PDB file of C-alpha atoms and ligand atoms in Angstrom:
ATOM      1  CA  MET A   1     -27.649   3.518   7.820  1.00 80.00           C
ATOM      2  CA  ARG A   2     -25.972   6.492   5.309  1.00 94.00           C
ATOM      3  CA  ARG A   3     -21.754   4.303   4.857  1.00 95.00           C
ATOM      4  CA  ALA A   4     -19.808   7.646   3.920  1.00 97.00           C
ATOM      5  CA  ILE A   5     -17.741   8.735   1.119  1.00 98.00           C
ATOM      6  CA  VAL A   6     -14.444   9.890   0.313  1.00 98.00           C
ATOM      7  CA  ALA A   7     -14.212  10.957  -3.083  1.00 98.00           C
ATOM      8  CA  GLY A   8     -10.165  12.353  -4.590  1.00 98.00           C
ATOM      9  CA  ASN A   9     -10.724  14.250  -7.646  1.00 98.00           C
ATOM     10  CA  TRP A  10      -7.464  14.944  -8.762  1.00 98.00           C
ATOM     11  CA  LYS A  11      -7.972  16.750 -12.318  1.00 98.00           C
ATOM     12  CA  MET A  12      -6.075  17.210 -14.504  1.00 98.00           C
ATOM     13  CA  HIS A  13      -2.593  16.173 -12.509  1.00 98.00           C
ATOM     14  CA  GLY A  14      -0.239  13.817 -12.269  1.00 98.00           C
ATOM     15  CA  SER A  15       2.198  11.821 -13.770  1.00 98.00           C
ATOM     16  CA  ARG A  16       2.513   8.345 -13.916  1.00 98.00           C
ATOM     17  CA  ALA A  17       5.461   8.941 -11.356  1.00 98.00           C
ATOM     18  CA  GLU A  18       3.881  11.043  -9.296  1.00 98.00           C
ATOM     19  CA  ASN A  19       0.566   8.882  -9.144  1.00 98.00           C
ATOM     20  CA  ALA A  20       2.578   4.948  -8.180  1.00 98.00           C
ATOM     21  CA  GLN A  21       3.988   7.256  -5.341  1.00 98.00           C
ATOM     22  CA  LEU A  22       1.139   8.378  -3.890  1.00 98.00           C
ATOM     23  CA  ILE A  23      -1.037   5.121  -4.121  1.00 98.00           C
ATOM     24  CA  GLU A  24       2.195   3.647  -2.371  1.00 98.00           C
ATOM     25  CA  GLU A  25       1.925   6.131  -0.209  1.00 98.00           C
ATOM     26  CA  LEU A  26      -1.753   6.137   0.219  1.00 98.00           C
ATOM     27  CA  LEU A  27      -1.771   2.038   0.234  1.00 98.00           C
ATOM     28  CA  ALA A  28       1.716   2.127   3.346  1.00 98.00           C
ATOM     29  CA  ARG A  29      -0.844   3.700   5.540  1.00 97.00           C
ATOM     30  CA  PHE A  30      -4.366   2.596   4.501  1.00 97.00           C
ATOM     31  CA  PRO A  31      -6.687   1.387   7.328  1.00 96.00           C
ATOM     32  CA  ALA A  32      -7.219  -1.855   7.443  1.00 94.00           C
ATOM     33  CA  GLN A  33     -11.368  -0.869   7.703  1.00 94.00           C
ATOM     34  CA  PRO A  34     -11.521   2.276   6.374  1.00 96.00           C
ATOM     35  CA  PRO A  35     -14.246   4.289   8.312  1.00 96.00           C
ATOM     36  CA  ALA A  36     -16.051   5.091   4.902  1.00 97.00           C
ATOM     37  CA  ALA A  37     -15.862   4.070   1.158  1.00 97.00           C
ATOM     38  CA  CYS A  38     -12.578   5.979  -0.586  1.00 98.00           C
ATOM     39  CA  VAL A  39     -12.592   6.653  -3.722  1.00 98.00           C
ATOM     40  CA  VAL A  40      -9.502   8.216  -6.504  1.00 98.00           C
ATOM     41  CA  CYS A  41     -10.136   9.869  -9.579  1.00 98.00           C
ATOM     42  CA  PRO A  42      -6.990  10.164 -12.080  1.00 98.00           C
ATOM     43  CA  PRO A  43      -7.035  11.346 -15.494  1.00 98.00           C
ATOM     44  CA  PHE A  44      -8.939   8.743 -17.586  1.00 98.00           C
ATOM     45  CA  VAL A  45      -5.473   8.583 -19.520  1.00 98.00           C
ATOM     46  CA  TYR A  46      -4.242   7.053 -16.315  1.00 98.00           C
ATOM     47  CA  LEU A  47      -7.188   4.724 -14.853  1.00 98.00           C
ATOM     48  CA  GLN A  48      -6.256   1.749 -16.277  1.00 98.00           C
ATOM     49  CA  GLU A  49      -2.199   2.033 -14.762  1.00 98.00           C
ATOM     50  CA  VAL A  50      -4.097   3.310 -11.065  1.00 98.00           C
ATOM     51  CA  GLY A  51      -6.437   0.881 -11.046  1.00 98.00           C
ATOM     52  CA  ARG A  52      -3.209  -1.944 -11.547  1.00 98.00           C
ATOM     53  CA  LEU A  53      -2.359  -0.219  -8.297  1.00 98.00           C
ATOM     54  CA  LEU A  54      -5.304  -0.424  -6.544  1.00 98.00           C
ATOM     55  CA  ARG A  55      -6.385  -3.906  -7.022  1.00 97.00           C
ATOM     56  CA  GLY A  56      -7.204  -5.765  -4.461  1.00 95.00           C
ATOM     57  CA  SER A  57      -6.633  -3.192  -2.038  1.00 97.00           C
ATOM     58  CA  HIS A  58      -9.997  -0.900  -0.072  1.00 95.00           C
ATOM     59  CA  LEU A  59      -9.578   1.483  -2.325  1.00 98.00           C
ATOM     60  CA  SER A  60     -12.165   2.977  -5.678  1.00 98.00           C
ATOM     61  CA  LEU A  61     -11.099   3.706  -8.915  1.00 98.00           C
ATOM     62  CA  GLY A  62     -14.043   6.849 -10.666  1.00 98.00           C
ATOM     63  CA  GLY A  63     -13.486   8.370 -13.586  1.00 98.00           C
ATOM     64  CA  GLN A  64     -13.905  12.333 -13.906  1.00 98.00           C
ATOM     65  CA  ASP A  65     -16.482  12.447 -16.648  1.00 98.00           C
ATOM     66  CA  VAL A  66     -18.006  10.214 -18.814  1.00 98.00           C
ATOM     67  CA  CYS A  67     -19.933  10.954 -22.555  1.00 98.00           C
ATOM     68  CA  ALA A  68     -24.159  11.223 -22.603  1.00 98.00           C
ATOM     69  CA  ASP A  69     -24.001   8.546 -25.187  1.00 98.00           C
ATOM     70  CA  ALA A  70     -23.165   5.086 -25.775  1.00 97.00           C
ATOM     71  CA  GLN A  71     -20.877   4.494 -28.027  1.00 96.00           C
ATOM     72  CA  GLY A  72     -19.962   5.503 -31.713  1.00 98.00           C
ATOM     73  CA  ALA A  73     -18.869   8.956 -33.806  1.00 98.00           C
ATOM     74  CA  PHE A  74     -18.050  11.207 -30.261  1.00 98.00           C
ATOM     75  CA  THR A  75     -14.011  11.979 -30.735  1.00 98.00           C
ATOM     76  CA  GLY A  76     -12.390  12.641 -27.781  1.00 97.00           C
ATOM     77  CA  GLU A  77     -14.894  11.322 -25.356  1.00 98.00           C
ATOM     78  CA  VAL A  78     -15.330   8.301 -23.298  1.00 98.00           C
ATOM     79  CA  SER A  79     -18.235   6.329 -21.892  1.00 98.00           C
ATOM     80  CA  ALA A  80     -19.940   4.840 -19.400  1.00 98.00           C
ATOM     81  CA  ALA A  81     -18.869   0.657 -20.882  1.00 98.00           C
ATOM     82  CA  MET A  82     -15.886   2.340 -21.551  1.00 98.00           C
ATOM     83  CA  LEU A  83     -15.062   3.296 -17.261  1.00 98.00           C
ATOM     84  CA  LYS A  84     -16.410   0.163 -16.710  1.00 98.00           C
ATOM     85  CA  ASP A  85     -14.419  -1.372 -18.332  1.00 98.00           C
ATOM     86  CA  VAL A  86     -11.238  -0.886 -16.951  1.00 98.00           C
ATOM     87  CA  GLY A  87     -12.640  -0.697 -13.591  1.00 98.00           C
ATOM     88  CA  CYS A  88     -14.147   2.086 -12.515  1.00 98.00           C
ATOM     89  CA  GLU A  89     -17.200   1.299 -10.050  1.00 98.00           C
ATOM     90  CA  TYR A  90     -17.591   5.512  -9.596  1.00 98.00           C
ATOM     91  CA  VAL A  91     -17.912   8.731 -11.518  1.00 98.00           C
ATOM     92  CA  ILE A  92     -17.826  11.997 -11.241  1.00 98.00           C
ATOM     93  CA  ILE A  93     -20.536  13.954 -12.994  1.00 98.00           C
ATOM     94  CA  GLY A  94     -21.526  17.696 -13.206  1.00 98.00           C
ATOM     95  CA  HIS A  95     -18.580  19.045 -11.658  1.00 98.00           C
ATOM     96  CA  SER A  96     -18.769  23.293 -11.924  1.00 98.00           C
ATOM     97  CA  GLU A  97     -15.791  23.558 -13.480  1.00 98.00           C
ATOM     98  CA  ARG A  98     -16.659  21.305 -16.653  1.00 98.00           C
ATOM     99  CA  ARG A  99     -20.590  22.594 -16.097  1.00 98.00           C
ATOM    100  CA  LEU A 100     -18.415  26.452 -16.598  1.00 97.00           C
ATOM    101  CA  LEU A 101     -15.013  25.516 -18.552  1.00 97.00           C
ATOM    102  CA  TYR A 102     -16.520  23.095 -20.929  1.00 97.00           C
ATOM    103  CA  ARG A 103     -20.244  24.895 -21.103  1.00 97.00           C
ATOM    104  CA  GLU A 104     -22.451  21.441 -19.911  1.00 98.00           C
ATOM    105  CA  SER A 105     -25.686  22.448 -19.359  1.00 98.00           C
ATOM    106  CA  ASP A 106     -27.680  20.502 -16.789  1.00 98.00           C
ATOM    107  CA  GLN A 107     -29.678  18.538 -19.558  1.00 97.00           C
ATOM    108  CA  LEU A 108     -26.177  17.287 -20.333  1.00 98.00           C
ATOM    109  CA  VAL A 109     -24.827  16.347 -17.350  1.00 98.00           C
ATOM    110  CA  ALA A 110     -28.717  15.108 -16.380  1.00 98.00           C
ATOM    111  CA  ARG A 111     -27.733  12.810 -19.711  1.00 98.00           C
ATOM    112  CA  LYS A 112     -24.385  11.475 -18.525  1.00 98.00           C
ATOM    113  CA  PHE A 113     -25.816  10.853 -14.847  1.00 98.00           C
ATOM    114  CA  GLY A 114     -28.132   8.454 -16.462  1.00 97.00           C
ATOM    115  CA  ALA A 115     -25.994   7.430 -19.261  1.00 97.00           C
ATOM    116  CA  ALA A 116     -23.521   6.894 -15.526  1.00 97.00           C
ATOM    117  CA  HIS A 117     -26.590   5.002 -13.851  1.00 96.00           C
ATOM    118  CA  ALA A 118     -27.377   3.068 -16.804  1.00 96.00           C
ATOM    119  CA  ARG A 119     -24.312   1.752 -16.940  1.00 96.00           C
ATOM    120  CA  GLY A 120     -23.852   0.672 -12.414  1.00 96.00           C
ATOM    121  CA  LEU A 121     -20.961   3.385 -12.702  1.00 98.00           C
ATOM    122  CA  VAL A 122     -22.342   5.209  -9.803  1.00 98.00           C
ATOM    123  CA  PRO A 123     -22.804   8.345 -10.607  1.00 98.00           C
ATOM    124  CA  ILE A 124     -21.305  11.587  -8.292  1.00 98.00           C
ATOM    125  CA  LEU A 125     -23.249  14.474  -9.341  1.00 98.00           C
ATOM    126  CA  CYS A 126     -21.873  17.550  -8.119  1.00 98.00           C
ATOM    127  CA  VAL A 127     -23.978  20.701  -7.690  1.00 98.00           C
ATOM    128  CA  GLY A 128     -23.687  23.729  -5.629  1.00 98.00           C
ATOM    129  CA  GLU A 129     -23.752  27.727  -6.790  1.00 98.00           C
ATOM    130  CA  GLN A 130     -21.334  30.828  -7.534  1.00 96.00           C
ATOM    131  CA  LEU A 131     -20.967  33.557  -5.161  1.00 95.00           C
ATOM    132  CA  ALA A 132     -23.609  35.926  -6.220  1.00 96.00           C
ATOM    133  CA  ASP A 133     -25.662  33.586  -6.567  1.00 96.00           C
ATOM    134  CA  ARG A 134     -25.108  32.538  -2.878  1.00 96.00           C
ATOM    135  CA  ASP A 135     -25.097  36.660  -2.201  1.00 95.00           C
ATOM    136  CA  ALA A 136     -28.149  37.320  -4.025  1.00 97.00           C
ATOM    137  CA  GLY A 137     -30.505  34.297  -2.102  1.00 97.00           C
ATOM    138  CA  ARG A 138     -30.752  32.518  -4.579  1.00 98.00           C
ATOM    139  CA  THR A 139     -28.888  29.032  -3.551  1.00 98.00           C
ATOM    140  CA  HIS A 140     -32.008  26.978  -3.478  1.00 98.00           C
ATOM    141  CA  GLU A 141     -32.730  28.108  -6.470  1.00 98.00           C
ATOM    142  CA  VAL A 142     -29.776  26.952  -7.784  1.00 98.00           C
ATOM    143  CA  VAL A 143     -29.154  23.530  -6.489  1.00 98.00           C
ATOM    144  CA  ALA A 144     -32.855  23.026  -7.108  1.00 98.00           C
ATOM    145  CA  ARG A 145     -32.522  22.955 -10.565  1.00 98.00           C
ATOM    146  CA  GLN A 146     -29.627  21.077 -11.121  1.00 98.00           C
ATOM    147  CA  LEU A 147     -30.780  18.533  -9.174  1.00 98.00           C
ATOM    148  CA  ASP A 148     -34.920  18.487 -10.940  1.00 98.00           C
ATOM    149  CA  VAL A 149     -33.493  17.814 -14.406  1.00 97.00           C
ATOM    150  CA  VAL A 150     -31.700  15.092 -13.162  1.00 97.00           C
ATOM    151  CA  LEU A 151     -34.888  14.194 -11.354  1.00 97.00           C
ATOM    152  CA  GLU A 152     -36.891  14.533 -13.680  1.00 96.00           C
ATOM    153  CA  LEU A 153     -34.971  12.706 -16.708  1.00 95.00           C
ATOM    154  CA  CYS A 154     -33.703   9.432 -13.999  1.00 94.00           C
ATOM    155  CA  GLY A 155     -36.244   9.624 -11.728  1.00 93.00           C
ATOM    156  CA  ALA A 156     -35.960   9.333  -8.327  1.00 93.00           C
ATOM    157  CA  GLY A 157     -34.633   5.906  -8.845  1.00 92.00           C
ATOM    158  CA  GLY A 158     -31.821   6.778 -10.911  1.00 90.00           C
ATOM    159  CA  LEU A 159     -30.973   8.394  -7.231  1.00 91.00           C
ATOM    160  CA  GLU A 160     -31.388   5.008  -5.961  1.00 87.00           C
ATOM    161  CA  GLN A 161     -27.452   3.968  -6.017  1.00 85.00           C
ATOM    162  CA  GLY A 162     -26.773   7.673  -6.736  1.00 88.00           C
ATOM    163  CA  VAL A 163     -24.293   9.773  -4.725  1.00 97.00           C
ATOM    164  CA  VAL A 164     -24.206  14.273  -4.717  1.00 98.00           C
ATOM    165  CA  ALA A 165     -22.040  16.326  -4.300  1.00 98.00           C
ATOM    166  CA  TYR A 166     -22.693  19.404  -2.736  1.00 98.00           C
ATOM    167  CA  GLU A 167     -19.775  22.214  -3.420  1.00 98.00           C
ATOM    168  CA  PRO A 168     -20.051  25.300  -3.854  1.00 98.00           C
ATOM    169  CA  VAL A 169     -18.117  27.364  -6.324  1.00 97.00           C
ATOM    170  CA  TRP A 170     -17.188  30.057  -4.243  1.00 97.00           C
ATOM    171  CA  ALA A 171     -15.678  26.749  -1.824  1.00 96.00           C
ATOM    172  CA  ILE A 172     -13.726  25.225  -4.825  1.00 95.00           C
ATOM    173  CA  GLY A 173     -10.189  25.312  -4.739  1.00 90.00           C
ATOM    174  CA  THR A 174     -10.467  28.786  -2.699  1.00 92.00           C
ATOM    175  CA  GLY A 175      -9.381  27.564   0.788  1.00 89.00           C
ATOM    176  CA  ARG A 176     -12.472  28.930   1.684  1.00 89.00           C
ATOM    177  CA  ASN A 177     -15.007  25.909   2.660  1.00 88.00           C
ATOM    178  CA  ALA A 178     -18.754  26.581   3.356  1.00 94.00           C
ATOM    179  CA  THR A 179     -19.181  26.278   7.918  1.00 97.00           C
ATOM    180  CA  PRO A 180     -20.791  23.078   8.568  1.00 98.00           C
ATOM    181  CA  ASP A 181     -23.654  24.995   9.199  1.00 98.00           C
ATOM    182  CA  GLN A 182     -24.111  26.852   5.849  1.00 98.00           C
ATOM    183  CA  ALA A 183     -23.043  22.976   3.942  1.00 98.00           C
ATOM    184  CA  GLN A 184     -25.966  21.303   6.487  1.00 98.00           C
ATOM    185  CA  GLU A 185     -28.659  23.407   5.365  1.00 98.00           C
ATOM    186  CA  VAL A 186     -27.555  22.402   2.030  1.00 98.00           C
ATOM    187  CA  HIS A 187     -27.556  19.358   2.089  1.00 98.00           C
ATOM    188  CA  ALA A 188     -30.591  18.957   4.152  1.00 98.00           C
ATOM    189  CA  PHE A 189     -32.687  21.079   1.214  1.00 98.00           C
ATOM    190  CA  ILE A 190     -31.567  18.617  -1.062  1.00 98.00           C
ATOM    191  CA  ARG A 191     -32.239  15.201   0.953  1.00 98.00           C
ATOM    192  CA  ALA A 192     -35.775  17.330   1.202  1.00 98.00           C
ATOM    193  CA  ARG A 193     -36.220  17.902  -2.349  1.00 98.00           C
ATOM    194  CA  ILE A 194     -35.319  14.239  -3.107  1.00 97.00           C
ATOM    195  CA  GLY A 195     -37.400  12.897  -0.590  1.00 97.00           C
ATOM    196  CA  ALA A 196     -40.635  14.991  -1.823  1.00 97.00           C
ATOM    197  CA  ARG A 197     -40.337  12.012  -5.250  1.00 96.00           C
ATOM    198  CA  ASP A 198     -39.245   9.463  -2.366  1.00 97.00           C
ATOM    199  CA  ALA A 199     -38.631   9.515   1.075  1.00 96.00           C
ATOM    200  CA  ARG A 200     -36.712   5.901   0.941  1.00 96.00           C
ATOM    201  CA  ILE A 201     -34.262   6.554  -1.592  1.00 97.00           C
ATOM    202  CA  ALA A 202     -33.700  10.166  -0.009  1.00 97.00           C
ATOM    203  CA  ALA A 203     -32.669   8.820   3.124  1.00 96.00           C
ATOM    204  CA  ALA A 204     -30.423   6.079   1.677  1.00 96.00           C
ATOM    205  CA  THR A 205     -29.040   9.150  -1.076  1.00 97.00           C
ATOM    206  CA  ARG A 206     -24.979   9.573   0.350  1.00 97.00           C
ATOM    207  CA  ILE A 207     -24.415  13.941  -0.534  1.00 98.00           C
ATOM    208  CA  LEU A 208     -21.029  14.762  -0.040  1.00 98.00           C
ATOM    209  CA  TYR A 209     -19.253  17.973   0.804  1.00 98.00           C
ATOM    210  CA  GLY A 210     -17.052  18.852  -1.379  1.00 98.00           C
ATOM    211  CA  GLY A 211     -15.446  22.232  -1.156  1.00 97.00           C
ATOM    212  CA  SER A 212     -11.768  23.631   0.119  1.00 95.00           C
ATOM    213  CA  VAL A 213     -12.063  20.194   2.371  1.00 97.00           C
ATOM    214  CA  LYS A 214      -9.123  20.045   4.564  1.00 97.00           C
ATOM    215  CA  ALA A 215      -7.619  17.251   7.824  1.00 97.00           C
ATOM    216  CA  GLY A 216      -8.566  20.398  10.075  1.00 97.00           C
ATOM    217  CA  ASN A 217     -11.555  20.936   8.714  1.00 97.00           C
ATOM    218  CA  ALA A 218     -13.083  17.105   7.440  1.00 98.00           C
ATOM    219  CA  ALA A 219     -14.264  16.245  11.010  1.00 98.00           C
ATOM    220  CA  GLU A 220     -16.566  19.255  11.755  1.00 98.00           C
ATOM    221  CA  LEU A 221     -18.163  18.701   8.370  1.00 98.00           C
ATOM    222  CA  PHE A 222     -18.269  15.333   8.585  1.00 98.00           C
ATOM    223  CA  ALA A 223     -20.559  15.791  11.820  1.00 97.00           C
ATOM    224  CA  MET A 224     -22.906  17.366  10.626  1.00 98.00           C
ATOM    225  CA  PRO A 225     -26.081  15.058   9.708  1.00 97.00           C
ATOM    226  CA  ASP A 226     -26.907  15.102   5.958  1.00 98.00           C
ATOM    227  CA  VAL A 227     -23.247  15.332   5.376  1.00 98.00           C
ATOM    228  CA  ASP A 228     -22.186  12.120   4.220  1.00 98.00           C
ATOM    229  CA  GLY A 229     -18.119  12.028   3.288  1.00 98.00           C
ATOM    230  CA  GLY A 230     -16.610  14.577   0.540  1.00 98.00           C
ATOM    231  CA  LEU A 231     -15.374  15.475  -2.618  1.00 98.00           C
ATOM    232  CA  VAL A 232     -11.749  16.645  -2.487  1.00 98.00           C
ATOM    233  CA  GLY A 233      -9.957  18.319  -4.536  1.00 98.00           C
ATOM    234  CA  GLY A 234      -6.068  19.455  -3.831  1.00 97.00           C
ATOM    235  CA  ALA A 235      -6.221  17.504  -0.301  1.00 98.00           C
ATOM    236  CA  SER A 236      -6.497  14.887  -2.403  1.00 98.00           C
ATOM    237  CA  LEU A 237      -3.242  14.861  -3.987  1.00 98.00           C
ATOM    238  CA  LYS A 238      -1.693  14.497  -0.913  1.00 98.00           C
ATOM    239  CA  ALA A 239      -1.172  11.580   0.915  1.00 98.00           C
ATOM    240  CA  ASP A 240      -1.306  12.690   4.019  1.00 98.00           C
ATOM    241  CA  GLU A 241      -4.028  14.936   4.185  1.00 98.00           C
ATOM    242  CA  PHE A 242      -6.089  12.744   2.077  1.00 98.00           C
ATOM    243  CA  LEU A 243      -5.848   9.837   4.975  1.00 98.00           C
ATOM    244  CA  SER A 244      -6.593  12.304   7.891  1.00 98.00           C
ATOM    245  CA  ILE A 245      -9.291  13.022   5.971  1.00 98.00           C
ATOM    246  CA  LEU A 246     -11.245   9.799   5.577  1.00 98.00           C
ATOM    247  CA  ALA A 247     -10.344   9.155   9.029  1.00 98.00           C
ATOM    248  CA  ALA A 248     -12.702  12.360  10.044  1.00 98.00           C
ATOM    249  CA  ALA A 249     -15.407  10.373   7.810  1.00 96.00           C
ATOM    250  CA  GLY A 250     -15.215   7.961  11.195  1.00 82.00           C
ATOM    251  CA  PRO A 251     -17.869   7.885  14.183  1.00 70.00           C
ATOM    252  CA  GLY A 252     -16.478  11.294  15.717  1.00 55.00           C
TER     253      GLY A 252
HETATM  254  C1  PEP B   1     -13.760  19.756  -6.732  1.00 63.15           C
HETATM  255  O1  PEP B   1     -12.636  19.183  -7.161  1.00 63.15           O
HETATM  256  O2  PEP B   1     -14.699  19.303  -6.625  1.00 63.15           O
HETATM  257  C2  PEP B   1     -12.594  20.130  -4.555  1.00 63.15           C
HETATM  258  C3  PEP B   1     -13.824  20.480  -4.561  1.00 63.15           C
HETATM  259  O3  PEP B   1     -11.835  21.188  -4.976  1.00 63.15           O
HETATM  260  P1  PEP B   1     -10.958  21.154  -3.880  1.00 63.15           P
HETATM  261  O4  PEP B   1     -11.578  19.800  -2.394  1.00 63.15           O
HETATM  262  O5  PEP B   1     -10.119  21.860  -4.171  1.00 63.15           O
HETATM  263  O6  PEP B   1     -11.928  22.683  -3.460  1.00 63.15           O
END
């Protein structure tokens, strides 16, 4: 039985005051027995403080990115050990904004995944096609390529505790989510692709859907058999909305 995960990607939003308010609102109504693991991923500079606010709660902390290298002369970078040191359990890897805006290659993403895994963080590997790829029938090809580079570098064992997030680029921040059937189809493809290397790990891997998840569509997406929760952007900045999404991860 896979435990679902609902993870909030705050992206480059927030301030000390706004973060404190959001965490206060989340914790005030956070379920005593959450139906899924729940993670928030604030910007690097706020990790330590948000971590302090979360202490003793059922909310976990995650980074939005990590350096592929362990330490050294890498100005501006943050290592997996540093994320662990400030209390992170999870880290988002290869978000499409990093792939597209900062030109992160599949190879770099795979190295980052390996670095996170080696340090005991749970890497949340983002994969997903752009609209032109979907329209051209290349969704599987793109997702397989992004996944295979990680599987080649880290082996299926790299996914032992890892998480994959299927995030169709055309659904991120657009208000246009994939339909539950579209999501399920790609999630099943991802699981089968991992399963071709290791059936046990494939069955245990959590595959999250991301792309305009909201309170109003979460339940139908999470009801699909291979959708094990969500990676949530915009809606994770509103306590009510995020808590409703978390509730939707419970037994329907
Ligand atoms: C994301 O940033 O990973 C995301 C899915 O964003 P949104 O929920 O806003 O589409």
